[in-house]
């Protein structure tokens, strides 16, 4: 009989929200991580599965998204990860974020867990970074006015990261609740010198804007974003869970880009769910996935007059990439708590 090898202890690193805040990760670092993994996806260096949903019997209070992905280009032999994130819109009444998440990272060669991470920051930052990366490649470089609908957690990263990339003259913000949009504007004003204007309606925020970001928290579909608000040359990013996009918006859009076409077709939620389900958006009418544009396989903006729409649903590989960034920084700083796994 062969003697079995002595069992060595296995440890994983737990990183709480406060642990991550102390790491000092910058917006620029997150944008670079997201841009890198989107390009890797375009080169086929990822293993990606569309999200699945768990909808509890909770009276419609919210649901969970389960995201799974692997990025071969990270670390010595890649990193795999699974994130579970809740989407609970009434959480503001309890003083909680609407999106709370946990990310687990794994060694793909052995299956050994590497980390358990509070992924609330990861979710917010990677979403804003995806908006920014899309804008970097698809918006007009001379864009001056940003209109943003929605004031949830990801909204701050959307606005501040776009503000870091463009020489904006004005940021317009709105949301359903007056107190929410006013507080959002106050928070933004503490982080940017760009004038921030609060509007009473989505139409006022979007009308004539160069970059339009729709991140509303609707409970029922409503056509808040429609062709009359999208001027020539605009870049449009709708990604609310429940659609705020009119059925005819794509009739006036020159190019539709998605983060991943399989993801766009999956699930029961999403800004363009109706457009996919009815065939208004199909493999034939889709211009490209963003990774194809970053790798040069498909053109991005070719004309200043083009109206371009990016629909990104939040890819698991973004969570893996930003989570890996967080974990590597934490290892260098010896941050977090080591937990005995077995």
mmCIF file of C-alpha atoms in Angstrom:
data_model
loop_
_atom_site.group_PDB
_atom_site.id
_atom_site.type_symbol
_atom_site.label_atom_id
_atom_site.label_comp_id
_atom_site.label_asym_id
_atom_site.label_seq_id
_atom_site.Cartn_x
_atom_site.Cartn_y
_atom_site.Cartn_z
ATOM 1 C CA UNK A 1 0.000 0.000 0.000
ATOM 2 C CA UNK A 2 1.140 3.500 -0.745
ATOM 3 C CA UNK A 3 1.230 5.886 2.186
ATOM 4 C CA UNK A 4 -0.991 8.867 1.606
ATOM 5 C CA UNK A 5 0.621 12.272 1.576
ATOM 6 C CA UNK A 6 0.235 14.198 4.807
ATOM 7 C CA UNK A 7 -2.657 16.612 4.653
ATOM 8 C CA UNK A 8 -1.520 20.215 4.646
ATOM 9 C CA UNK A 9 -3.855 22.914 5.881
ATOM 10 C CA UNK A 10 -5.675 24.987 3.268
ATOM 11 C CA UNK A 11 -6.427 28.644 3.906
ATOM 12 C CA UNK A 12 -8.528 31.205 2.109
ATOM 13 C CA UNK A 13 -8.636 34.960 2.507
ATOM 14 C CA UNK A 14 -11.815 36.749 3.572
ATOM 15 C CA UNK A 15 -12.013 40.386 2.515
ATOM 16 C CA UNK A 16 -14.725 42.546 4.052
ATOM 17 C CA UNK A 17 -15.993 45.840 2.705
ATOM 18 C CA UNK A 18 -13.780 47.859 5.108
ATOM 19 C CA UNK A 19 -10.776 45.689 4.187
ATOM 20 C CA UNK A 20 -11.274 46.564 0.521
ATOM 21 C CA UNK A 21 -11.750 50.284 1.202
ATOM 22 C CA UNK A 22 -8.354 50.406 2.903
ATOM 23 C CA UNK A 23 -6.601 48.995 -0.160
ATOM 24 C CA UNK A 24 -6.957 52.303 -2.026
ATOM 25 C CA UNK A 25 -7.783 50.802 -5.413
ATOM 26 C CA UNK A 26 -8.298 53.602 -7.939
ATOM 27 C CA UNK A 27 -10.891 54.029 -10.649
ATOM 28 C CA UNK A 28 -8.146 53.950 -13.244
ATOM 29 C CA UNK A 29 -6.967 50.553 -12.031
ATOM 30 C CA UNK A 30 -10.486 49.142 -12.226
ATOM 31 C CA UNK A 31 -11.017 50.557 -15.725
ATOM 32 C CA UNK A 32 -7.736 49.015 -16.881
ATOM 33 C CA UNK A 33 -8.682 45.635 -15.376
ATOM 34 C CA UNK A 34 -12.080 45.699 -17.069
ATOM 35 C CA UNK A 35 -10.696 46.815 -20.420
ATOM 36 C CA UNK A 36 -8.107 44.061 -20.247
ATOM 37 C CA UNK A 37 -10.602 41.300 -19.538
ATOM 38 C CA UNK A 38 -13.044 42.507 -22.210
ATOM 39 C CA UNK A 39 -10.192 42.333 -24.732
ATOM 40 C CA UNK A 40 -9.294 38.865 -23.406
ATOM 41 C CA UNK A 41 -12.911 37.830 -23.940
ATOM 42 C CA UNK A 42 -12.657 39.070 -27.529
ATOM 43 C CA UNK A 43 -9.536 36.936 -28.016
ATOM 44 C CA UNK A 44 -11.243 33.845 -26.613
ATOM 45 C CA UNK A 45 -9.162 33.757 -23.427
ATOM 46 C CA UNK A 46 -12.108 33.370 -21.074
ATOM 47 C CA UNK A 47 -14.635 30.710 -20.156
ATOM 48 C CA UNK A 48 -17.960 32.425 -19.673
ATOM 49 C CA UNK A 49 -21.431 31.257 -18.713
ATOM 50 C CA UNK A 50 -24.509 33.516 -18.834
ATOM 51 C CA UNK A 51 -25.993 34.380 -15.468
ATOM 52 C CA UNK A 52 -28.825 32.471 -13.898
ATOM 53 C CA UNK A 53 -31.448 33.845 -11.518
ATOM 54 C CA UNK A 54 -32.873 32.714 -8.217
ATOM 55 C CA UNK A 55 -36.198 34.418 -7.532
ATOM 56 C CA UNK A 56 -37.308 33.717 -3.944
ATOM 57 C CA UNK A 57 -40.912 33.728 -2.805
ATOM 58 C CA UNK A 58 -40.567 37.157 -1.210
ATOM 59 C CA UNK A 59 -43.442 39.161 -2.633
ATOM 60 C CA UNK A 60 -41.361 40.709 -5.397
ATOM 61 C CA UNK A 61 -38.792 42.318 -3.076
ATOM 62 C CA UNK A 62 -35.916 41.167 -5.267
ATOM 63 C CA UNK A 63 -33.917 38.313 -6.733
ATOM 64 C CA UNK A 64 -30.416 36.870 -6.861
ATOM 65 C CA UNK A 65 -28.103 36.713 -9.880
ATOM 66 C CA UNK A 66 -25.524 33.921 -10.028
ATOM 67 C CA UNK A 67 -22.516 34.649 -12.262
ATOM 68 C CA UNK A 68 -19.773 32.161 -13.204
ATOM 69 C CA UNK A 69 -16.597 32.743 -15.179
ATOM 70 C CA UNK A 70 -12.930 31.986 -15.752
ATOM 71 C CA UNK A 71 -10.158 34.215 -17.098
ATOM 72 C CA UNK A 72 -7.155 32.330 -18.484
ATOM 73 C CA UNK A 73 -4.899 35.393 -18.740
ATOM 74 C CA UNK A 74 -4.900 36.179 -15.002
ATOM 75 C CA UNK A 75 -2.316 34.828 -12.576
ATOM 76 C CA UNK A 76 -0.049 31.904 -13.387
ATOM 77 C CA UNK A 77 -2.735 29.660 -14.883
ATOM 78 C CA UNK A 78 -5.946 31.631 -14.708
ATOM 79 C CA UNK A 79 -8.570 32.430 -12.097
ATOM 80 C CA UNK A 80 -12.108 31.066 -11.783
ATOM 81 C CA UNK A 81 -14.911 32.716 -9.853
ATOM 82 C CA UNK A 82 -18.551 32.638 -8.847
ATOM 83 C CA UNK A 83 -20.514 35.671 -7.655
ATOM 84 C CA UNK A 84 -23.943 35.779 -6.066
ATOM 85 C CA UNK A 85 -25.463 39.256 -6.036
ATOM 86 C CA UNK A 86 -28.857 40.296 -4.776
ATOM 87 C CA UNK A 87 -30.994 42.882 -6.552
ATOM 88 C CA UNK A 88 -33.417 44.163 -3.911
ATOM 89 C CA UNK A 89 -34.807 47.554 -4.878
ATOM 90 C CA UNK A 90 -36.671 48.312 -1.563
ATOM 91 C CA UNK A 91 -33.427 48.050 0.444
ATOM 92 C CA UNK A 92 -33.110 51.838 0.635
ATOM 93 C CA UNK A 93 -35.903 51.772 3.218
ATOM 94 C CA UNK A 94 -33.588 49.790 5.478
ATOM 95 C CA UNK A 95 -30.522 51.899 4.756
ATOM 96 C CA UNK A 96 -28.972 49.071 2.715
ATOM 97 C CA UNK A 97 -27.538 49.005 -0.810
ATOM 98 C CA UNK A 98 -29.880 47.470 -3.353
ATOM 99 C CA UNK A 99 -27.055 45.212 -4.546
ATOM 100 C CA UNK A 100 -25.131 43.165 -1.984
ATOM 101 C CA UNK A 101 -22.759 40.513 -3.275
ATOM 102 C CA UNK A 102 -20.256 37.800 -2.406
ATOM 103 C CA UNK A 103 -17.532 36.660 -4.795
ATOM 104 C CA UNK A 104 -15.553 33.436 -4.399
ATOM 105 C CA UNK A 105 -12.323 32.910 -6.333
ATOM 106 C CA UNK A 106 -10.742 29.521 -7.060
ATOM 107 C CA UNK A 107 -7.515 27.968 -8.320
ATOM 108 C CA UNK A 108 -8.660 26.364 -11.610
ATOM 109 C CA UNK A 109 -5.864 23.773 -11.502
ATOM 110 C CA UNK A 110 -6.941 22.249 -8.183
ATOM 111 C CA UNK A 111 -10.359 23.699 -7.324
ATOM 112 C CA UNK A 112 -8.968 25.062 -4.072
ATOM 113 C CA UNK A 113 -10.878 28.184 -2.900
ATOM 114 C CA UNK A 114 -8.649 31.250 -2.738
ATOM 115 C CA UNK A 115 -10.883 33.996 -1.383
ATOM 116 C CA UNK A 116 -14.307 35.067 -0.208
ATOM 117 C CA UNK A 117 -14.818 38.741 -1.035
ATOM 118 C CA UNK A 118 -17.487 41.288 -0.221
ATOM 119 C CA UNK A 119 -18.229 42.036 -3.859
ATOM 120 C CA UNK A 120 -20.471 45.038 -3.348
ATOM 121 C CA UNK A 121 -17.595 47.358 -4.314
ATOM 122 C CA UNK A 122 -16.566 44.974 -7.097
ATOM 123 C CA UNK A 123 -20.084 45.047 -8.561
ATOM 124 C CA UNK A 124 -20.364 48.819 -8.413
ATOM 125 C CA UNK A 125 -16.890 49.522 -9.735
ATOM 126 C CA UNK A 126 -16.838 46.981 -12.568
ATOM 127 C CA UNK A 127 -20.249 48.202 -13.782
ATOM 128 C CA UNK A 128 -19.080 51.806 -13.933
ATOM 129 C CA UNK A 129 -15.841 50.711 -15.557
ATOM 130 C CA UNK A 130 -17.711 48.806 -18.277
ATOM 131 C CA UNK A 131 -19.721 51.949 -19.032
ATOM 132 C CA UNK A 132 -16.470 53.929 -19.165
ATOM 133 C CA UNK A 133 -14.663 51.403 -21.382
ATOM 134 C CA UNK A 134 -17.612 51.375 -23.765
ATOM 135 C CA UNK A 135 -17.618 55.157 -23.884
ATOM 136 C CA UNK A 136 -13.874 55.282 -24.475
ATOM 137 C CA UNK A 137 -14.325 53.265 -27.676
ATOM 138 C CA UNK A 138 -17.830 54.237 -28.819
ATOM 139 C CA UNK A 139 -18.650 57.778 -27.642
ATOM 140 C CA UNK A 140 -17.518 60.877 -29.471
ATOM 141 C CA UNK A 141 -14.189 62.045 -27.973
ATOM 142 C CA UNK A 142 -15.602 65.566 -27.766
ATOM 143 C CA UNK A 143 -18.628 64.565 -25.669
ATOM 144 C CA UNK A 144 -19.456 67.373 -23.230
ATOM 145 C CA UNK A 145 -22.827 66.602 -21.598
ATOM 146 C CA UNK A 146 -23.601 63.478 -19.580
ATOM 147 C CA UNK A 147 -27.182 62.612 -18.673
ATOM 148 C CA UNK A 148 -27.647 59.931 -16.001
ATOM 149 C CA UNK A 149 -30.934 58.430 -14.803
ATOM 150 C CA UNK A 150 -30.754 56.482 -11.561
ATOM 151 C CA UNK A 151 -28.914 57.060 -8.294
ATOM 152 C CA UNK A 152 -28.217 53.532 -7.065
ATOM 153 C CA UNK A 153 -24.775 52.273 -6.056
ATOM 154 C CA UNK A 154 -23.439 51.714 -9.562
ATOM 155 C CA UNK A 155 -24.486 55.231 -10.573
ATOM 156 C CA UNK A 156 -21.598 56.855 -8.710
ATOM 157 C CA UNK A 157 -19.004 54.775 -10.541
ATOM 158 C CA UNK A 158 -20.744 55.390 -13.866
ATOM 159 C CA UNK A 159 -20.586 59.139 -13.495
ATOM 160 C CA UNK A 160 -17.195 59.556 -11.849
ATOM 161 C CA UNK A 161 -15.429 57.178 -14.233
ATOM 162 C CA UNK A 162 -16.959 58.839 -17.286
ATOM 163 C CA UNK A 163 -16.016 62.216 -15.827
ATOM 164 C CA UNK A 164 -12.405 61.007 -15.553
ATOM 165 C CA UNK A 165 -12.294 60.152 -19.268
ATOM 166 C CA UNK A 166 -14.118 63.123 -20.826
ATOM 167 C CA UNK A 167 -13.799 66.879 -20.513
ATOM 168 C CA UNK A 168 -17.421 67.324 -19.487
ATOM 169 C CA UNK A 169 -19.146 70.686 -19.254
ATOM 170 C CA UNK A 170 -22.210 69.386 -17.418
ATOM 171 C CA UNK A 171 -23.465 66.315 -15.584
ATOM 172 C CA UNK A 172 -27.253 65.977 -15.353
ATOM 173 C CA UNK A 173 -28.675 63.517 -12.837
ATOM 174 C CA UNK A 174 -32.156 62.366 -11.957
ATOM 175 C CA UNK A 175 -33.975 59.539 -10.178
ATOM 176 C CA UNK A 176 -37.511 58.735 -9.134
ATOM 177 C CA UNK A 177 -37.212 60.039 -5.566
ATOM 178 C CA UNK A 178 -36.257 63.732 -5.131
ATOM 179 C CA UNK A 179 -34.261 63.026 -1.978
ATOM 180 C CA UNK A 180 -32.292 60.333 -3.790
ATOM 181 C CA UNK A 181 -31.273 62.516 -6.740
ATOM 182 C CA UNK A 182 -30.412 65.472 -4.518
ATOM 183 C CA UNK A 183 -28.190 63.311 -2.307
ATOM 184 C CA UNK A 184 -26.547 61.798 -5.384
ATOM 185 C CA UNK A 185 -25.764 65.255 -6.735
ATOM 186 C CA UNK A 186 -24.295 66.341 -3.396
ATOM 187 C CA UNK A 187 -22.088 63.274 -3.302
ATOM 188 C CA UNK A 188 -20.883 63.860 -6.863
ATOM 189 C CA UNK A 189 -20.143 67.509 -6.161
ATOM 190 C CA UNK A 190 -17.668 66.391 -3.494
ATOM 191 C CA UNK A 191 -15.689 64.420 -6.094
ATOM 192 C CA UNK A 192 -15.771 66.514 -9.257
ATOM 193 C CA UNK A 193 -15.375 70.097 -10.410
ATOM 194 C CA UNK A 194 -17.767 69.486 -13.300
ATOM 195 C CA UNK A 195 -21.107 71.259 -12.707
ATOM 196 C CA UNK A 196 -23.797 68.810 -11.585
ATOM 197 C CA UNK A 197 -27.429 69.674 -12.330
ATOM 198 C CA UNK A 198 -30.382 67.837 -10.822
ATOM 199 C CA UNK A 199 -33.363 67.406 -13.132
ATOM 200 C CA UNK A 200 -36.940 66.497 -12.293
ATOM 201 C CA UNK A 201 -37.328 64.066 -15.185
ATOM 202 C CA UNK A 202 -35.443 61.579 -17.311
ATOM 203 C CA UNK A 203 -36.391 63.565 -20.413
ATOM 204 C CA UNK A 204 -34.718 66.703 -19.077
ATOM 205 C CA UNK A 205 -31.580 64.762 -18.114
ATOM 206 C CA UNK A 206 -31.278 63.046 -21.496
ATOM 207 C CA UNK A 207 -32.494 65.636 -24.003
ATOM 208 C CA UNK A 208 -29.543 66.708 -26.137
ATOM 209 C CA UNK A 209 -26.934 64.911 -23.993
ATOM 210 C CA UNK A 210 -23.853 63.418 -25.658
ATOM 211 C CA UNK A 211 -23.735 60.401 -23.317
ATOM 212 C CA UNK A 212 -26.965 58.934 -21.907
ATOM 213 C CA UNK A 213 -26.832 56.320 -19.132
ATOM 214 C CA UNK A 214 -30.067 54.701 -17.981
ATOM 215 C CA UNK A 215 -29.697 52.882 -14.653
ATOM 216 C CA UNK A 216 -33.196 53.224 -13.255
ATOM 217 C CA UNK A 217 -34.881 51.018 -10.681
ATOM 218 C CA UNK A 218 -38.246 50.371 -12.330
ATOM 219 C CA UNK A 219 -40.616 47.697 -11.096
ATOM 220 C CA UNK A 220 -42.590 47.680 -14.373
ATOM 221 C CA UNK A 221 -41.359 48.467 -17.911
ATOM 222 C CA UNK A 222 -41.808 52.106 -18.996
ATOM 223 C CA UNK A 223 -40.532 53.901 -22.154
ATOM 224 C CA UNK A 224 -38.442 56.586 -20.436
ATOM 225 C CA UNK A 225 -35.668 56.399 -23.044
ATOM 226 C CA UNK A 226 -37.031 56.987 -26.543
ATOM 227 C CA UNK A 227 -35.797 58.215 -29.960
ATOM 228 C CA UNK A 228 -36.779 61.837 -29.371
ATOM 229 C CA UNK A 229 -34.158 62.144 -26.602
ATOM 230 C CA UNK A 230 -31.209 60.699 -28.542
ATOM 231 C CA UNK A 231 -29.476 63.282 -30.689
ATOM 232 C CA UNK A 232 -27.170 62.649 -33.623
ATOM 233 C CA UNK A 233 -23.786 61.386 -32.420
ATOM 234 C CA UNK A 234 -24.999 60.287 -28.991
ATOM 235 C CA UNK A 235 -23.750 57.283 -27.045
ATOM 236 C CA UNK A 236 -26.481 55.451 -25.132
ATOM 237 C CA UNK A 237 -26.082 52.944 -22.293
ATOM 238 C CA UNK A 238 -29.300 51.381 -20.953
ATOM 239 C CA UNK A 239 -28.876 48.639 -18.376
ATOM 240 C CA UNK A 240 -31.736 48.801 -15.905
ATOM 241 C CA UNK A 241 -32.977 45.407 -14.700
ATOM 242 C CA UNK A 242 -36.517 46.290 -15.790
ATOM 243 C CA UNK A 243 -36.639 47.991 -19.186
ATOM 244 C CA UNK A 244 -36.957 51.763 -19.483
ATOM 245 C CA UNK A 245 -36.362 51.608 -23.251
ATOM 246 C CA UNK A 246 -39.102 52.306 -25.799
ATOM 247 C CA UNK A 247 -39.864 49.560 -28.313
ATOM 248 C CA UNK A 248 -38.878 51.798 -31.249
ATOM 249 C CA UNK A 249 -35.562 53.102 -29.907
ATOM 250 C CA UNK A 250 -33.477 50.747 -32.045
ATOM 251 C CA UNK A 251 -35.143 52.127 -35.186
ATOM 252 C CA UNK A 252 -33.020 55.279 -34.821
ATOM 253 C CA UNK A 253 -29.822 53.697 -33.479
ATOM 254 C CA UNK A 254 -27.048 53.101 -36.004
ATOM 255 C CA UNK A 255 -25.127 50.456 -34.060
ATOM 256 C CA UNK A 256 -26.019 48.180 -31.162
ATOM 257 C CA UNK A 257 -23.123 46.687 -29.215
ATOM 258 C CA UNK A 258 -23.419 44.178 -26.350
ATOM 259 C CA UNK A 259 -20.936 42.805 -23.855
ATOM 260 C CA UNK A 260 -21.790 39.223 -24.837
ATOM 261 C CA UNK A 261 -24.535 38.015 -27.174
ATOM 262 C CA UNK A 262 -25.217 34.813 -25.226
ATOM 263 C CA UNK A 263 -25.654 36.898 -22.074
ATOM 264 C CA UNK A 264 -27.953 39.290 -23.901
ATOM 265 C CA UNK A 265 -30.230 36.413 -24.898
ATOM 266 C CA UNK A 266 -30.358 34.797 -21.460
ATOM 267 C CA UNK A 267 -32.585 35.326 -18.452
ATOM 268 C CA UNK A 268 -35.831 37.147 -17.914
ATOM 269 C CA UNK A 269 -34.529 40.640 -17.125
ATOM 270 C CA UNK A 270 -32.666 43.402 -18.945
ATOM 271 C CA UNK A 271 -33.093 46.737 -20.698
ATOM 272 C CA UNK A 272 -33.489 45.215 -24.170
ATOM 273 C CA UNK A 273 -35.244 42.005 -23.157
ATOM 274 C CA UNK A 274 -38.345 42.900 -25.203
ATOM 275 C CA UNK A 275 -36.223 43.755 -28.229
ATOM 276 C CA UNK A 276 -34.463 40.384 -28.139
ATOM 277 C CA UNK A 277 -37.640 38.416 -27.461
ATOM 278 C CA UNK A 278 -39.471 40.045 -30.379
ATOM 279 C CA UNK A 279 -36.547 39.842 -32.811
ATOM 280 C CA UNK A 280 -35.939 43.597 -33.009
ATOM 281 C CA UNK A 281 -32.432 42.803 -31.794
ATOM 282 C CA UNK A 282 -30.964 39.651 -33.312
ATOM 283 C CA UNK A 283 -27.645 38.217 -34.433
ATOM 284 C CA UNK A 284 -28.307 39.845 -37.826
ATOM 285 C CA UNK A 285 -29.025 43.345 -36.483
ATOM 286 C CA UNK A 286 -26.378 43.313 -33.739
ATOM 287 C CA UNK A 287 -23.246 45.232 -34.730
ATOM 288 C CA UNK A 288 -20.702 43.596 -32.407
ATOM 289 C CA UNK A 289 -19.692 42.447 -28.992
ATOM 290 C CA UNK A 290 -17.475 45.002 -27.264
ATOM 291 C CA UNK A 291 -14.563 42.557 -27.138
ATOM 292 C CA UNK A 292 -14.625 42.346 -30.937
ATOM 293 C CA UNK A 293 -14.212 46.118 -31.105
ATOM 294 C CA UNK A 294 -11.365 46.214 -28.560
ATOM 295 C CA UNK A 295 -9.469 43.545 -30.503
ATOM 296 C CA UNK A 296 -10.053 45.232 -33.878
ATOM 297 C CA UNK A 297 -12.236 42.470 -35.266
ATOM 298 C CA UNK A 298 -15.135 44.903 -35.725
ATOM 299 C CA UNK A 299 -15.107 48.708 -36.104
ATOM 300 C CA UNK A 300 -16.260 50.976 -33.314
ATOM 301 C CA UNK A 301 -17.417 54.521 -34.013
ATOM 302 C CA UNK A 302 -16.839 55.390 -37.652
ATOM 303 C CA UNK A 303 -18.776 58.652 -37.898
ATOM 304 C CA UNK A 304 -19.409 61.516 -35.459
ATOM 305 C CA UNK A 305 -23.100 61.408 -36.376
ATOM 306 C CA UNK A 306 -23.622 57.756 -35.451
ATOM 307 C CA UNK A 307 -25.988 56.960 -32.629
ATOM 308 C CA UNK A 308 -24.436 53.991 -30.826
ATOM 309 C CA UNK A 309 -26.032 51.942 -28.062
ATOM 310 C CA UNK A 310 -24.126 49.668 -25.672
ATOM 311 C CA UNK A 311 -26.123 47.164 -23.649
ATOM 312 C CA UNK A 312 -24.005 45.590 -20.954
ATOM 313 C CA UNK A 313 -25.592 43.216 -18.498
ATOM 314 C CA UNK A 314 -22.564 42.668 -16.250
ATOM 315 C CA UNK A 315 -20.301 39.773 -17.178
ATOM 316 C CA UNK A 316 -18.952 37.338 -14.605
ATOM 317 C CA UNK A 317 -15.460 37.732 -16.065
ATOM 318 C CA UNK A 318 -15.471 41.398 -14.995
ATOM 319 C CA UNK A 319 -16.082 40.295 -11.413
ATOM 320 C CA UNK A 320 -13.271 37.756 -11.679
ATOM 321 C CA UNK A 321 -10.854 40.352 -13.074
ATOM 322 C CA UNK A 322 -11.641 43.056 -10.516
ATOM 323 C CA UNK A 323 -11.816 40.466 -7.730
ATOM 324 C CA UNK A 324 -8.352 39.239 -8.750
ATOM 325 C CA UNK A 325 -7.089 42.839 -8.627
ATOM 326 C CA UNK A 326 -8.507 43.176 -5.104
ATOM 327 C CA UNK A 327 -7.056 39.839 -3.957
ATOM 328 C CA UNK A 328 -3.570 40.545 -5.304
ATOM 329 C CA UNK A 329 -3.536 43.943 -3.607
ATOM 330 C CA UNK A 330 -4.745 42.365 -0.365
ATOM 331 C CA UNK A 331 -2.047 39.705 -0.492
ATOM 332 C CA UNK A 332 0.623 42.365 -0.953
ATOM 333 C CA UNK A 333 -0.763 44.334 2.003
ATOM 334 C CA UNK A 334 -1.506 41.201 4.068
ATOM 335 C CA UNK A 335 -5.047 42.544 4.391
ATOM 336 C CA UNK A 336 -8.187 40.675 5.348
ATOM 337 C CA UNK A 337 -8.576 37.566 7.456
ATOM 338 C CA UNK A 338 -7.107 34.154 6.710
ATOM 339 C CA UNK A 339 -9.649 31.394 7.362
ATOM 340 C CA UNK A 340 -8.844 27.714 7.732
ATOM 341 C CA UNK A 341 -10.700 25.914 4.959
ATOM 342 C CA UNK A 342 -9.669 22.360 5.848
#
